[in-house]
Short mmCIF file of C-alpha atoms in Angstrom, two decimals:
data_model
loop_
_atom_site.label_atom_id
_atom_site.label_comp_id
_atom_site.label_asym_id
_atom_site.label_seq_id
_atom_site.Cartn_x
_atom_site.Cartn_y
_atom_site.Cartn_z
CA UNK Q 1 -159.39 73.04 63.81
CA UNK Q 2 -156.48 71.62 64.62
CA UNK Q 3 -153.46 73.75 64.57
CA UNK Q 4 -150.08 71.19 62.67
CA UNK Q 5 -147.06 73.49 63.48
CA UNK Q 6 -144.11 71.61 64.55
CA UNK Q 7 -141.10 74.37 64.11
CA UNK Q 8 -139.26 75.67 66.69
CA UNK Q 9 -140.72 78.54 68.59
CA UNK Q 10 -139.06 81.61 69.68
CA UNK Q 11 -140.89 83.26 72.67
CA UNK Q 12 -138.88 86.79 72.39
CA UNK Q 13 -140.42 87.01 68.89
CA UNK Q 14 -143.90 87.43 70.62
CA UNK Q 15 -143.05 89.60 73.35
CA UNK Q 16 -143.64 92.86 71.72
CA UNK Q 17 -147.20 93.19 72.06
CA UNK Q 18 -148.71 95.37 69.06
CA UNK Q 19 -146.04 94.75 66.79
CA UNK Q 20 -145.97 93.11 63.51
CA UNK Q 21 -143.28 90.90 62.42
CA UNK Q 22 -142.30 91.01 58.52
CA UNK Q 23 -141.82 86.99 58.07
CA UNK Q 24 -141.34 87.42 54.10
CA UNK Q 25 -139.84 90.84 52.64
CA UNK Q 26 -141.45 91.60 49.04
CA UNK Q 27 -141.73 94.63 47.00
CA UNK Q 28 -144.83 94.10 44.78
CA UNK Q 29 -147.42 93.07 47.21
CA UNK Q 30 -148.28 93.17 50.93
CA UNK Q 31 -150.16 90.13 52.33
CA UNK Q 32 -151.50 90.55 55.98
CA UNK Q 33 -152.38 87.78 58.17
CA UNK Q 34 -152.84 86.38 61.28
CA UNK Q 35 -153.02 83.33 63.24
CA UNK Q 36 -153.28 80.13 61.25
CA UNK Q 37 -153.51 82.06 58.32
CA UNK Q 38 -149.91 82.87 58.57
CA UNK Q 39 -148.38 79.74 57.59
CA UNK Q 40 -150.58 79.63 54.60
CA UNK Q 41 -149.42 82.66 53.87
CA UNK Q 42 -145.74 81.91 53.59
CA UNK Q 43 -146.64 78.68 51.82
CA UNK Q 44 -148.33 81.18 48.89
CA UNK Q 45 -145.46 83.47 49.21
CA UNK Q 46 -143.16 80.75 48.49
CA UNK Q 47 -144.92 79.77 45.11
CA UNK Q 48 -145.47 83.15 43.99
CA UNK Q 49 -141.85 83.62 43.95
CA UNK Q 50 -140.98 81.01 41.73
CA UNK Q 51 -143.33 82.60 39.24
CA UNK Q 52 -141.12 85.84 40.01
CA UNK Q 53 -144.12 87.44 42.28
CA UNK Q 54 -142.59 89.51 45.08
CA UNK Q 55 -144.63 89.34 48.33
CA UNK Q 56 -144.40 90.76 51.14
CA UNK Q 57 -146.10 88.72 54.17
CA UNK Q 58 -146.69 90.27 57.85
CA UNK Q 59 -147.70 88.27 60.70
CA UNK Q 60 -150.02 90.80 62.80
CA UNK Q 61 -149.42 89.06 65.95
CA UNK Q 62 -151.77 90.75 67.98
CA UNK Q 63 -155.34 92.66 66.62
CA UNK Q 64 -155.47 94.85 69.49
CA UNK Q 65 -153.51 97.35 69.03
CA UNK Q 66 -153.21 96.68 65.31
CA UNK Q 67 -150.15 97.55 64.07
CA UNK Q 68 -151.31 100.06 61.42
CA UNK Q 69 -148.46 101.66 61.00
CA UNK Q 70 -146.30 98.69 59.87
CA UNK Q 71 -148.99 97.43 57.47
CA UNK Q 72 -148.79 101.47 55.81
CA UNK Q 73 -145.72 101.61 55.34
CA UNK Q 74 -145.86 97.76 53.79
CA UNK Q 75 -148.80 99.45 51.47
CA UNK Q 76 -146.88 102.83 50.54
CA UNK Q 77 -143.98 100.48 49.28
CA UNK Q 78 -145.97 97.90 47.29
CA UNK Q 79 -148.82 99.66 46.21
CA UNK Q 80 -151.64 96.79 47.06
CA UNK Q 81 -152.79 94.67 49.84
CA UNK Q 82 -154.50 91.11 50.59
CA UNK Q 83 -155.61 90.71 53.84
CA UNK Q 84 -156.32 87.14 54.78
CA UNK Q 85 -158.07 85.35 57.56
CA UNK Q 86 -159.78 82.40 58.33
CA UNK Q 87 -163.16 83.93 59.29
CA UNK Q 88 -166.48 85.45 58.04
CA UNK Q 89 -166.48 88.41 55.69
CA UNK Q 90 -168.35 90.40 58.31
CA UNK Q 91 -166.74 92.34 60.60
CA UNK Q 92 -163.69 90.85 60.57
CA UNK Q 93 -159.91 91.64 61.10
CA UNK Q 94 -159.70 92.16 56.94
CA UNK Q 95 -162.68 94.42 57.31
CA UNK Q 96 -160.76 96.77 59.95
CA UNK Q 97 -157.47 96.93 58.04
CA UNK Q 98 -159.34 97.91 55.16
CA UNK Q 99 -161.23 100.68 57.26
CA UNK Q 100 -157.62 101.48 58.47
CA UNK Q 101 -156.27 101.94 55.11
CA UNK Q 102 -158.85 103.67 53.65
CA UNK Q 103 -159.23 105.97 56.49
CA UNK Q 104 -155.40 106.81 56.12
CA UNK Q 105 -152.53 108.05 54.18
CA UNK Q 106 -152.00 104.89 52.66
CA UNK Q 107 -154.83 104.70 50.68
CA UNK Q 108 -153.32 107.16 47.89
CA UNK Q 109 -150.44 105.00 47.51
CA UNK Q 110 -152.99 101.83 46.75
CA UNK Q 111 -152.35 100.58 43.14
CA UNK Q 112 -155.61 98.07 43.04
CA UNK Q 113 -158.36 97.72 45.51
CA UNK Q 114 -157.72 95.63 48.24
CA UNK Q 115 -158.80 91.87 47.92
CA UNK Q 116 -159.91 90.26 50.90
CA UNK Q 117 -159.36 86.26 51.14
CA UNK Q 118 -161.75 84.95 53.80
CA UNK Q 119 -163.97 81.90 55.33
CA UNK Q 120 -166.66 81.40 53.35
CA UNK Q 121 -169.87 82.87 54.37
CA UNK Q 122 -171.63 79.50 55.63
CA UNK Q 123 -171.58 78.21 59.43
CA UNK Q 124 -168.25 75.87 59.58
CA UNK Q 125 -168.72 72.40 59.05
CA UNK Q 126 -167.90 69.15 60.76
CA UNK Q 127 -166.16 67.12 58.30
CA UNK Q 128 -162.61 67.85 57.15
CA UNK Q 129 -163.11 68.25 53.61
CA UNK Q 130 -165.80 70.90 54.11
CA UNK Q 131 -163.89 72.44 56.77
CA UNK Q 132 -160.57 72.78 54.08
CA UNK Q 133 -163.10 74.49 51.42
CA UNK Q 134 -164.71 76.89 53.94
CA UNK Q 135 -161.45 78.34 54.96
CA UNK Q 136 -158.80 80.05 53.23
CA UNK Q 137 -156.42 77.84 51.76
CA UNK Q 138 -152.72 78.39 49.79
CA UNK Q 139 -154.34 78.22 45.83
CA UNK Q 140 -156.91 81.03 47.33
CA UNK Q 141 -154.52 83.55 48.52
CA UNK Q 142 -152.32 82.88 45.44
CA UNK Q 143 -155.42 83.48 43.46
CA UNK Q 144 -156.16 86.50 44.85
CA UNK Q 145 -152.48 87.66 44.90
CA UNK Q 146 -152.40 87.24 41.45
CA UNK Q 147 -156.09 88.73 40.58
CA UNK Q 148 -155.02 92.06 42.60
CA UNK Q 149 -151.65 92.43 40.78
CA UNK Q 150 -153.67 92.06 37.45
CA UNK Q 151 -151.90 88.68 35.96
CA UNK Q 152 -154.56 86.50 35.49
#
């Protein structure tokens, strides 16, 4: 996978290991990513708000330490949560901030259950058009943005 980010890049944006950064402020729904993930993210985030969906988007930066506390408060002050990665179901970093959640005080403040957007459950293909349909892409995380906030 090849990685087609040409912005700028600010190093003292990363330089606060275990800390989230809020890319996208929103009030009806928290999206967590990370990695490539992100800029999907921002791209569904983007869409959703011309169809007057709120999202909030946070960039984990780093899985270990997870920023838990960032992502509660996110979840106490919109009331649901898509996590979204680009790989397996099992095991993976949705799976653990679902646990986290769950687990925590955040959980009674959860509106809808959480709705994880992931790789597809099959060992990742070669070509690129397999490759785009086994990993999470802009219409999935929009779909599932819209499925947890109950409008489709």
């Amino acid at each position: 996978m090849s990685f087609l980010y040409t912005g700028d890049q600010n190093c003292a944006q990363y330089s606060k290991c275990g800390r989230t950064s809020d890319l996208y402020r929103g009030s009806q729904i928290t999206v967590v990513s990370h990695s490539r993930s992100v800029g999907h993210c921002l791209e569904a985030a983007n869409v959703l708000s011309k169809e007057g969906i709120d999202c909030e988007v946070i960039n984990l930066r780093t899985i270990r330490p997870m920023d838990t506390e960032t992502i509660e408060a996110s979840v106490v002050k919109t009331n649901h949560l898509v996590t979204v990665e680009g790989g397996w179901p099992q095991f993976g970093v949705g799976a653990e901030i679902c646990a986290k959640i769950m687990e925590g005080p955040a959980f009674n403040y959860l509106d809808a259950p959480v709705f994880r957007v992931t790789g597809a459950d099959v060992p990742m293909p070669y070509a690129k058009i397999l490759e785009d349909n086994c990993i999470p892409q802009v219409k999935d995380i929009i779909f599932a943005v819209k499925k947890t906030l109950n409008v489709i």
